[in-house]
């Protein structure tokens, strides 16, 4: 297949004033209305049997309404032993057809196309999830997901899986799916056959491209007119895995003449940072790896990897490095990103925190910055009866509540005792590990600028603040203070780590941090970048125990490799003296060197004093504590969900009061 639509080539656009990402693209039998593709992203929104739920349909349809041209569900298993997640979608039986039919119809109603990515987990699937012994080209366990030893596939079983791919594709076609993608990357079964790290066979299946070519051939023979593509990793990024050069050699032998597109990603389970990249890495970082495929193949080529702004998207397309953009987290954070990018409007940015992917093992994935993810049908419409609400506290919970209340049509007065908004999250945004955090704060500030919100910074609120102009409701979002452990301290400065960040003090020559949690790790990492010698003493057994694996996949190796970090884990501090602290750990009690100031990171303690005062104001629609102030924080995601839910509750009460 070749690119047939002249508008699909960014260098032949008839109107250069139109962004390239806004122009159509023909891929096989499919015509994309623009270049934004909602990439296959595991979500755990299906049933335990691998079927679509209403929740899942609402999620996909919301992205269709937001303007994406092609929306993929997720890597969907073609045989039950290839299932990798408890609520992963399956296309292994005819039971999947009714749900997919409904989904395709609703996606088409919004002018978008529906895609399904066919997959088998191979060695990455585990019996504890699938109920079957995993299978693979060679018996090499995947330690990252549990390490169960897979059985080596015999020739008959390989042939059966090939037929399962074709059967699954036919089911999708029957349901009205427009595009099929074969998952040939990220360390799954097709990739395992391609990789020298995981294919140690000596029979005919040792030939790395035989399996993928047989799968392509089987699907194409079954569905000669179906739009069909292959997603693959440009390199694996792990020891013994495929390099970029080796992958290009493999791809030269793949039957691309039977494909309509290629979609370039990277990494495998042993190098997960390349599958879902951290926020510290460059936006659009895989564009250079897509470039040779875009130049050498005569079918459209897509690319993934931190495409989180219109500027990045346009630069990739106009440079000719790719023809379409595979975006997952960006559209997870804001389903309206395509429409807003095309219109030049403000969008809610993804901050690449990886909270979504790190939540996969726990169930349906959330989003740190988008509190409506996974519950799209519950997002309320603006109210008909405006009221006045005071939001006390301008951190993330307060910003979330203020925006939602104003969006619902209410007038909001926001009070913050500091001179800036963003709370402790704004402090975190200064650190090396979190360069994207500032984007969501700036988005909230821009939203506040156009909504009915009056900001009062540098104001400490108490019961007398409101005088006779009592608001209809008060939202308390003042966060919490750092927990002060009981320590025997002499001749030593001790501060909570948050107070250190608030002070704006320059990085010292040396510092000791009591704590090894998320905050301690991030501050230590930032100070190390400035050349500070850091001694970390934590009661935790591991650093950043409260952070998901993907979110610290770059951080932990960097800390471990830094010679300026000394860590004492599983240890508690009892006494503090100048230059030393006494610790108790598995080896008993002893004094250790502890240079510089002692920074404490031992969690937080909400204060109830202001809550009691504000309740005395007796606003008719109540006082509502949210985020850390309401002891329901713990993460920005939890705080923002509570914030919008409280806003919705206040709005509901206002409606009831108006109709009483």
mmCIF file of C-alpha atoms in Angstrom, residues 27-353:
data_model
loop_
_atom_site.group_PDB
_atom_site.id
_atom_site.type_symbol
_atom_site.label_atom_id
_atom_site.label_comp_id
_atom_site.label_asym_id
_atom_site.label_seq_id
_atom_site.Cartn_x
_atom_site.Cartn_y
_atom_site.Cartn_z
ATOM 1 C CA UNK A 27 -4.278 4.716 5.506
ATOM 2 C CA UNK A 28 -5.376 1.737 3.472
ATOM 3 C CA UNK A 29 -9.164 1.819 3.301
ATOM 4 C CA UNK A 30 -9.395 4.275 6.206
ATOM 5 C CA UNK A 31 -9.404 8.058 5.989
ATOM 6 C CA UNK A 32 -8.350 9.800 9.183
ATOM 7 C CA UNK A 33 -9.873 13.252 9.673
ATOM 8 C CA UNK A 34 -6.622 14.472 11.240
ATOM 9 C CA UNK A 35 -3.283 13.044 12.411
ATOM 10 C CA UNK A 36 -4.161 12.458 16.066
ATOM 11 C CA UNK A 37 -4.455 8.782 16.941
ATOM 12 C CA UNK A 38 -5.487 7.652 20.416
ATOM 13 C CA UNK A 39 -2.939 4.903 20.892
ATOM 14 C CA UNK A 40 -3.640 1.490 22.442
ATOM 15 C CA UNK A 41 -3.409 2.075 26.190
ATOM 16 C CA UNK A 42 -4.142 -0.553 28.815
ATOM 17 C CA UNK A 43 -6.879 0.714 31.089
ATOM 18 C CA UNK A 44 -8.314 -2.215 33.080
ATOM 19 C CA UNK A 45 -11.830 -0.995 32.348
ATOM 20 C CA UNK A 46 -13.058 -4.316 30.906
ATOM 21 C CA UNK A 47 -14.751 -7.178 32.697
ATOM 22 C CA UNK A 48 -12.859 -10.101 34.210
ATOM 23 C CA UNK A 49 -13.902 -12.050 31.102
ATOM 24 C CA UNK A 50 -12.309 -9.494 28.798
ATOM 25 C CA UNK A 51 -15.513 -7.830 27.604
ATOM 26 C CA UNK A 52 -16.299 -4.151 27.172
ATOM 27 C CA UNK A 53 -18.105 -2.303 29.949
ATOM 28 C CA UNK A 54 -20.214 0.827 29.660
ATOM 29 C CA UNK A 55 -17.427 2.603 31.511
ATOM 30 C CA UNK A 56 -14.965 1.575 28.799
ATOM 31 C CA UNK A 57 -17.307 2.581 25.970
ATOM 32 C CA UNK A 58 -17.847 5.987 27.567
ATOM 33 C CA UNK A 59 -14.092 6.468 27.836
ATOM 34 C CA UNK A 60 -13.458 5.690 24.162
ATOM 35 C CA UNK A 61 -16.442 7.657 22.904
ATOM 36 C CA UNK A 62 -15.321 10.678 24.925
ATOM 37 C CA UNK A 63 -12.005 10.620 23.010
ATOM 38 C CA UNK A 64 -13.915 10.366 19.739
ATOM 39 C CA UNK A 65 -15.964 13.406 20.727
ATOM 40 C CA UNK A 66 -12.728 15.181 21.611
ATOM 41 C CA UNK A 67 -11.537 15.030 18.020
ATOM 42 C CA UNK A 68 -9.118 12.115 17.712
ATOM 43 C CA UNK A 69 -9.273 10.616 14.229
ATOM 44 C CA UNK A 70 -8.673 6.993 15.202
ATOM 45 C CA UNK A 71 -9.157 5.583 18.684
ATOM 46 C CA UNK A 72 -7.672 2.232 19.660
ATOM 47 C CA UNK A 73 -9.036 0.240 22.560
ATOM 48 C CA UNK A 74 -5.958 -1.469 23.980
ATOM 49 C CA UNK A 75 -3.691 -4.474 23.463
ATOM 50 C CA UNK A 76 -6.397 -7.140 23.289
ATOM 51 C CA UNK A 77 -5.520 -10.785 23.741
ATOM 52 C CA UNK A 78 -6.290 -13.219 20.941
ATOM 53 C CA UNK A 79 -5.999 -16.332 23.129
ATOM 54 C CA UNK A 80 -6.751 -16.644 26.825
ATOM 55 C CA UNK A 81 -3.207 -17.610 27.855
ATOM 56 C CA UNK A 82 -1.985 -14.304 26.433
ATOM 57 C CA UNK A 83 -3.967 -12.221 28.917
ATOM 58 C CA UNK A 84 -1.766 -9.934 30.979
ATOM 59 C CA UNK A 85 -4.181 -7.823 33.060
ATOM 60 C CA UNK A 86 -7.153 -8.811 35.201
ATOM 61 C CA UNK A 87 -9.577 -6.590 33.281
ATOM 62 C CA UNK A 88 -7.781 -6.505 29.938
ATOM 63 C CA UNK A 89 -9.928 -6.673 26.807
ATOM 64 C CA UNK A 90 -10.074 -9.922 24.918
ATOM 65 C CA UNK A 91 -11.025 -10.681 21.320
ATOM 66 C CA UNK A 92 -10.592 -14.424 21.731
ATOM 67 C CA UNK A 93 -14.274 -15.419 21.580
ATOM 68 C CA UNK A 94 -17.398 -14.313 19.743
ATOM 69 C CA UNK A 95 -18.724 -12.893 23.019
ATOM 70 C CA UNK A 96 -16.655 -9.762 22.320
ATOM 71 C CA UNK A 97 -18.600 -8.913 19.133
ATOM 72 C CA UNK A 98 -21.747 -7.254 20.622
ATOM 73 C CA UNK A 99 -19.738 -4.854 22.795
ATOM 74 C CA UNK A 100 -17.388 -3.947 19.954
ATOM 75 C CA UNK A 101 -20.369 -3.413 17.655
ATOM 76 C CA UNK A 102 -21.878 -0.928 20.094
ATOM 77 C CA UNK A 103 -18.543 0.807 20.547
ATOM 78 C CA UNK A 104 -17.891 1.073 16.806
ATOM 79 C CA UNK A 105 -21.342 2.557 16.213
ATOM 80 C CA UNK A 106 -20.940 5.206 18.926
ATOM 81 C CA UNK A 107 -17.406 6.114 17.838
ATOM 82 C CA UNK A 108 -18.577 6.503 14.243
ATOM 83 C CA UNK A 109 -21.375 8.820 15.382
ATOM 84 C CA UNK A 110 -18.667 11.294 16.392
ATOM 85 C CA UNK A 111 -16.807 11.062 13.085
ATOM 86 C CA UNK A 112 -13.923 8.962 14.357
ATOM 87 C CA UNK A 113 -12.643 5.514 13.447
ATOM 88 C CA UNK A 114 -12.219 2.572 15.800
ATOM 89 C CA UNK A 115 -9.106 0.445 16.015
ATOM 90 C CA UNK A 116 -8.218 -2.698 17.937
ATOM 91 C CA UNK A 117 -4.677 -3.857 18.635
ATOM 92 C CA UNK A 118 -4.283 -7.644 18.578
ATOM 93 C CA UNK A 119 -1.871 -9.108 21.061
ATOM 94 C CA UNK A 120 -0.606 -12.148 22.899
ATOM 95 C CA UNK A 121 1.430 -11.538 26.039
ATOM 96 C CA UNK A 122 3.679 -14.587 25.705
ATOM 97 C CA UNK A 123 6.192 -14.641 28.561
ATOM 98 C CA UNK A 124 4.749 -11.410 30.034
ATOM 99 C CA UNK A 125 1.412 -13.119 30.788
ATOM 100 C CA UNK A 126 1.214 -14.838 34.173
ATOM 101 C CA UNK A 127 -0.945 -17.717 35.374
ATOM 102 C CA UNK A 128 -2.125 -15.727 38.375
ATOM 103 C CA UNK A 129 -3.935 -13.436 35.908
ATOM 104 C CA UNK A 130 -4.808 -15.624 32.929
ATOM 105 C CA UNK A 131 -5.344 -18.922 34.728
ATOM 106 C CA UNK A 132 -2.993 -20.623 32.272
ATOM 107 C CA UNK A 133 0.705 -21.432 32.177
ATOM 108 C CA UNK A 134 2.324 -18.760 30.005
ATOM 109 C CA UNK A 135 3.842 -19.743 26.678
ATOM 110 C CA UNK A 136 6.729 -18.235 24.769
ATOM 111 C CA UNK A 137 9.194 -18.900 21.941
ATOM 112 C CA UNK A 138 11.726 -20.014 24.570
ATOM 113 C CA UNK A 139 11.370 -20.771 28.305
ATOM 114 C CA UNK A 140 12.636 -17.427 29.619
ATOM 115 C CA UNK A 141 10.643 -15.933 32.527
ATOM 116 C CA UNK A 142 9.714 -12.266 32.797
ATOM 117 C CA UNK A 143 10.822 -11.290 36.290
ATOM 118 C CA UNK A 144 9.266 -7.826 36.035
ATOM 119 C CA UNK A 145 5.726 -9.243 36.196
ATOM 120 C CA UNK A 146 6.271 -12.215 38.489
ATOM 121 C CA UNK A 147 8.799 -14.489 36.837
ATOM 122 C CA UNK A 148 6.653 -17.540 36.107
ATOM 123 C CA UNK A 149 8.525 -19.927 33.813
ATOM 124 C CA UNK A 150 6.760 -20.122 30.431
ATOM 125 C CA UNK A 151 6.414 -23.278 28.423
ATOM 126 C CA UNK A 152 8.142 -23.308 25.055
ATOM 127 C CA UNK A 153 5.632 -23.272 22.218
ATOM 128 C CA UNK A 154 5.657 -26.279 19.932
ATOM 129 C CA UNK A 155 4.998 -25.990 16.211
ATOM 130 C CA UNK A 156 1.319 -26.945 16.433
ATOM 131 C CA UNK A 157 0.638 -24.400 19.165
ATOM 132 C CA UNK A 158 2.376 -21.688 17.160
ATOM 133 C CA UNK A 159 0.140 -22.466 14.211
ATOM 134 C CA UNK A 160 -2.897 -22.269 16.477
ATOM 135 C CA UNK A 161 -1.920 -18.832 17.807
ATOM 136 C CA UNK A 162 -1.470 -17.592 14.241
ATOM 137 C CA UNK A 163 -5.017 -18.693 13.502
ATOM 138 C CA UNK A 164 -6.176 -17.010 16.712
ATOM 139 C CA UNK A 165 -4.832 -13.685 15.415
ATOM 140 C CA UNK A 166 -6.798 -14.139 12.190
ATOM 141 C CA UNK A 167 -9.940 -15.209 14.063
ATOM 142 C CA UNK A 168 -9.703 -12.183 16.345
ATOM 143 C CA UNK A 169 -9.266 -9.841 13.387
ATOM 144 C CA UNK A 170 -12.350 -11.313 11.754
ATOM 145 C CA UNK A 171 -14.399 -10.770 14.909
ATOM 146 C CA UNK A 172 -13.319 -7.127 14.953
ATOM 147 C CA UNK A 173 -14.251 -6.730 11.300
ATOM 148 C CA UNK A 174 -17.667 -8.289 11.947
ATOM 149 C CA UNK A 175 -18.221 -5.755 14.756
ATOM 150 C CA UNK A 176 -17.454 -2.792 12.502
ATOM 151 C CA UNK A 177 -13.912 -2.045 13.654
ATOM 152 C CA UNK A 178 -12.081 0.049 11.037
ATOM 153 C CA UNK A 179 -8.416 -0.624 11.736
ATOM 154 C CA UNK A 180 -6.431 -3.590 13.038
ATOM 155 C CA UNK A 181 -2.958 -3.191 14.498
ATOM 156 C CA UNK A 182 -0.719 -6.117 15.381
ATOM 157 C CA UNK A 183 1.317 -5.545 18.524
ATOM 158 C CA UNK A 184 4.851 -6.424 17.528
ATOM 159 C CA UNK A 185 6.643 -4.481 20.242
ATOM 160 C CA UNK A 186 7.003 -3.883 23.986
ATOM 161 C CA UNK A 187 8.220 -7.425 24.648
ATOM 162 C CA UNK A 188 4.996 -9.253 23.796
ATOM 163 C CA UNK A 189 4.823 -12.513 21.832
ATOM 164 C CA UNK A 190 5.497 -11.213 18.312
ATOM 165 C CA UNK A 191 8.373 -9.153 19.697
ATOM 166 C CA UNK A 192 9.688 -12.175 21.592
ATOM 167 C CA UNK A 193 10.072 -14.079 18.333
ATOM 168 C CA UNK A 194 11.884 -11.081 16.835
ATOM 169 C CA UNK A 195 14.280 -10.616 19.758
ATOM 170 C CA UNK A 196 17.602 -12.429 20.212
ATOM 171 C CA UNK A 197 17.113 -12.037 23.961
ATOM 172 C CA UNK A 198 13.965 -14.168 24.039
ATOM 173 C CA UNK A 199 14.066 -16.377 20.945
ATOM 174 C CA UNK A 200 16.676 -19.104 21.517
ATOM 175 C CA UNK A 201 15.060 -21.684 19.280
ATOM 176 C CA UNK A 202 16.927 -23.949 16.883
ATOM 177 C CA UNK A 203 14.018 -24.991 14.648
ATOM 178 C CA UNK A 204 12.448 -23.054 11.769
ATOM 179 C CA UNK A 205 10.881 -20.605 14.240
ATOM 180 C CA UNK A 206 14.344 -19.387 15.167
ATOM 181 C CA UNK A 207 14.057 -17.207 12.049
ATOM 182 C CA UNK A 208 12.992 -13.970 13.761
ATOM 183 C CA UNK A 209 10.457 -12.639 11.243
ATOM 184 C CA UNK A 210 8.750 -15.928 10.385
ATOM 185 C CA UNK A 211 6.120 -15.639 13.112
ATOM 186 C CA UNK A 212 5.187 -12.005 12.445
ATOM 187 C CA UNK A 213 5.032 -12.629 8.706
ATOM 188 C CA UNK A 214 2.804 -15.642 9.198
ATOM 189 C CA UNK A 215 0.493 -13.583 11.431
ATOM 190 C CA UNK A 216 0.385 -10.756 8.887
ATOM 191 C CA UNK A 217 -0.323 -13.243 6.117
ATOM 192 C CA UNK A 218 -3.081 -14.997 8.046
ATOM 193 C CA UNK A 219 -4.899 -11.758 8.865
ATOM 194 C CA UNK A 220 -4.492 -10.385 5.342
ATOM 195 C CA UNK A 221 -5.728 -13.623 3.741
ATOM 196 C CA UNK A 222 -8.767 -13.570 5.981
ATOM 197 C CA UNK A 223 -9.451 -9.829 5.494
ATOM 198 C CA UNK A 224 -7.931 -8.646 2.210
ATOM 199 C CA UNK A 225 -9.476 -5.141 2.407
ATOM 200 C CA UNK A 226 -9.024 -4.462 6.147
ATOM 201 C CA UNK A 227 -6.751 -1.594 7.138
ATOM 202 C CA UNK A 228 -3.895 -3.423 8.846
ATOM 203 C CA UNK A 229 -0.728 -2.211 10.522
ATOM 204 C CA UNK A 230 2.089 -3.222 12.820
ATOM 205 C CA UNK A 231 3.233 -1.544 16.013
ATOM 206 C CA UNK A 232 6.820 -2.331 16.952
ATOM 207 C CA UNK A 233 9.661 -1.202 19.181
ATOM 208 C CA UNK A 234 12.421 0.635 17.325
ATOM 209 C CA UNK A 235 14.793 -0.855 19.925
ATOM 210 C CA UNK A 236 14.427 -2.778 23.142
ATOM 211 C CA UNK A 237 16.733 -0.818 25.416
ATOM 212 C CA UNK A 238 17.735 -3.810 27.554
ATOM 213 C CA UNK A 239 20.786 -6.054 27.682
ATOM 214 C CA UNK A 240 20.867 -8.508 24.787
ATOM 215 C CA UNK A 241 17.767 -7.001 23.197
ATOM 216 C CA UNK A 242 17.343 -5.595 19.732
ATOM 217 C CA UNK A 243 19.254 -2.416 18.949
ATOM 218 C CA UNK A 244 17.906 0.186 16.543
ATOM 219 C CA UNK A 245 20.164 -1.167 13.791
ATOM 220 C CA UNK A 246 19.083 -4.759 14.378
ATOM 221 C CA UNK A 247 15.427 -3.763 14.378
ATOM 222 C CA UNK A 248 15.816 -2.050 11.023
ATOM 223 C CA UNK A 249 17.382 -5.228 9.659
ATOM 224 C CA UNK A 250 14.470 -7.261 10.972
ATOM 225 C CA UNK A 251 11.905 -4.837 9.560
ATOM 226 C CA UNK A 252 13.470 -5.100 6.116
ATOM 227 C CA UNK A 253 12.357 -8.752 6.147
ATOM 228 C CA UNK A 254 8.841 -8.085 7.431
ATOM 229 C CA UNK A 255 6.022 -8.378 4.881
ATOM 230 C CA UNK A 256 5.232 -4.677 4.877
ATOM 231 C CA UNK A 257 3.786 -5.029 1.379
ATOM 232 C CA UNK A 258 0.767 -6.560 3.130
ATOM 233 C CA UNK A 259 0.505 -3.719 5.658
ATOM 234 C CA UNK A 260 -1.088 -0.283 5.461
ATOM 235 C CA UNK A 261 0.932 1.422 8.199
ATOM 236 C CA UNK A 262 3.727 1.114 10.745
ATOM 237 C CA UNK A 263 3.591 2.552 14.250
ATOM 238 C CA UNK A 264 6.922 3.158 15.982
ATOM 239 C CA UNK A 265 7.370 2.819 19.728
ATOM 240 C CA UNK A 266 10.262 1.482 21.838
ATOM 241 C CA UNK A 267 11.238 -0.666 24.811
ATOM 242 C CA UNK A 268 10.164 -3.908 26.438
ATOM 243 C CA UNK A 269 9.178 -4.991 29.939
ATOM 244 C CA UNK A 270 12.805 -5.027 31.067
ATOM 245 C CA UNK A 271 13.190 -1.466 29.783
ATOM 246 C CA UNK A 272 9.778 -0.060 30.623
ATOM 247 C CA UNK A 273 11.048 3.506 30.701
ATOM 248 C CA UNK A 274 11.154 3.370 26.901
ATOM 249 C CA UNK A 275 7.556 2.175 26.602
ATOM 250 C CA UNK A 276 6.200 4.946 28.823
ATOM 251 C CA UNK A 277 8.801 7.648 29.216
ATOM 252 C CA UNK A 278 9.380 9.821 32.292
ATOM 253 C CA UNK A 279 8.644 13.528 32.276
ATOM 254 C CA UNK A 280 12.334 14.357 32.469
ATOM 255 C CA UNK A 281 12.881 13.099 28.949
ATOM 256 C CA UNK A 282 12.492 15.162 25.797
ATOM 257 C CA UNK A 283 9.061 15.489 24.251
ATOM 258 C CA UNK A 284 8.728 13.577 20.998
ATOM 259 C CA UNK A 285 11.960 11.748 21.734
ATOM 260 C CA UNK A 286 11.284 8.826 19.367
ATOM 261 C CA UNK A 287 10.867 10.961 16.256
ATOM 262 C CA UNK A 288 14.422 10.240 15.140
ATOM 263 C CA UNK A 289 13.761 6.515 15.344
ATOM 264 C CA UNK A 290 10.618 6.818 13.206
ATOM 265 C CA UNK A 291 12.429 8.902 10.609
ATOM 266 C CA UNK A 292 14.191 6.060 8.706
ATOM 267 C CA UNK A 293 10.934 4.120 8.432
ATOM 268 C CA UNK A 294 9.081 7.205 7.169
ATOM 269 C CA UNK A 295 11.789 7.704 4.546
ATOM 270 C CA UNK A 296 12.313 4.096 3.479
ATOM 271 C CA UNK A 297 8.770 2.676 3.486
ATOM 272 C CA UNK A 298 5.945 3.757 1.188
ATOM 273 C CA UNK A 299 3.220 3.361 3.805
ATOM 274 C CA UNK A 300 2.262 5.867 6.493
ATOM 275 C CA UNK A 301 4.338 5.759 9.648
ATOM 276 C CA UNK A 302 3.199 6.809 13.114
ATOM 277 C CA UNK A 303 5.281 7.543 16.167
ATOM 278 C CA UNK A 304 4.683 7.566 19.920
ATOM 279 C CA UNK A 305 6.659 8.961 22.844
ATOM 280 C CA UNK A 306 5.890 12.099 24.888
ATOM 281 C CA UNK A 307 3.935 13.925 22.184
ATOM 282 C CA UNK A 308 2.276 16.184 24.707
ATOM 283 C CA UNK A 309 1.982 19.560 22.995
ATOM 284 C CA UNK A 310 0.743 20.860 19.634
ATOM 285 C CA UNK A 311 4.186 22.290 18.991
ATOM 286 C CA UNK A 312 5.832 18.882 19.346
ATOM 287 C CA UNK A 313 3.157 17.271 17.204
ATOM 288 C CA UNK A 314 3.536 19.797 14.398
ATOM 289 C CA UNK A 315 7.334 19.661 14.450
ATOM 290 C CA UNK A 316 7.296 15.891 13.997
ATOM 291 C CA UNK A 317 4.927 16.037 11.050
ATOM 292 C CA UNK A 318 6.420 19.003 9.211
ATOM 293 C CA UNK A 319 9.891 17.481 9.471
ATOM 294 C CA UNK A 320 8.579 14.382 7.693
ATOM 295 C CA UNK A 321 9.671 12.065 10.497
ATOM 296 C CA UNK A 322 6.175 10.584 10.774
ATOM 297 C CA UNK A 323 2.744 10.826 9.169
ATOM 298 C CA UNK A 324 0.542 10.432 12.229
ATOM 299 C CA UNK A 325 0.879 10.746 15.998
ATOM 300 C CA UNK A 326 0.180 7.930 18.475
ATOM 301 C CA UNK A 327 -0.829 9.607 21.725
ATOM 302 C CA UNK A 328 -1.920 7.856 24.893
ATOM 303 C CA UNK A 329 -1.303 9.801 28.106
ATOM 304 C CA UNK A 330 -1.914 13.152 26.393
ATOM 305 C CA UNK A 331 -5.471 12.143 25.465
ATOM 306 C CA UNK A 332 -5.914 10.421 28.806
ATOM 307 C CA UNK A 333 -5.283 13.785 30.472
ATOM 308 C CA UNK A 334 -7.421 15.751 28.032
ATOM 309 C CA UNK A 335 -9.734 13.941 25.606
ATOM 310 C CA UNK A 336 -10.374 17.276 23.874
ATOM 311 C CA UNK A 337 -6.693 17.795 23.046
ATOM 312 C CA UNK A 338 -7.180 17.237 19.272
ATOM 313 C CA UNK A 339 -10.047 19.695 18.955
ATOM 314 C CA UNK A 340 -8.308 22.220 21.174
ATOM 315 C CA UNK A 341 -4.972 21.900 19.385
ATOM 316 C CA UNK A 342 -6.637 22.374 15.991
ATOM 317 C CA UNK A 343 -8.552 25.412 17.292
ATOM 318 C CA UNK A 344 -5.488 26.844 19.038
ATOM 319 C CA UNK A 345 -7.194 26.639 22.423
ATOM 320 C CA UNK A 346 -5.903 25.853 25.895
ATOM 321 C CA UNK A 347 -5.732 22.165 26.855
ATOM 322 C CA UNK A 348 -5.194 20.279 30.100
ATOM 323 C CA UNK A 349 -1.590 19.034 29.905
ATOM 324 C CA UNK A 350 -0.252 15.602 30.757
ATOM 325 C CA UNK A 351 2.545 15.943 33.312
ATOM 326 C CA UNK A 352 4.088 12.515 32.551
ATOM 327 C CA UNK A 353 3.945 11.446 36.193
#
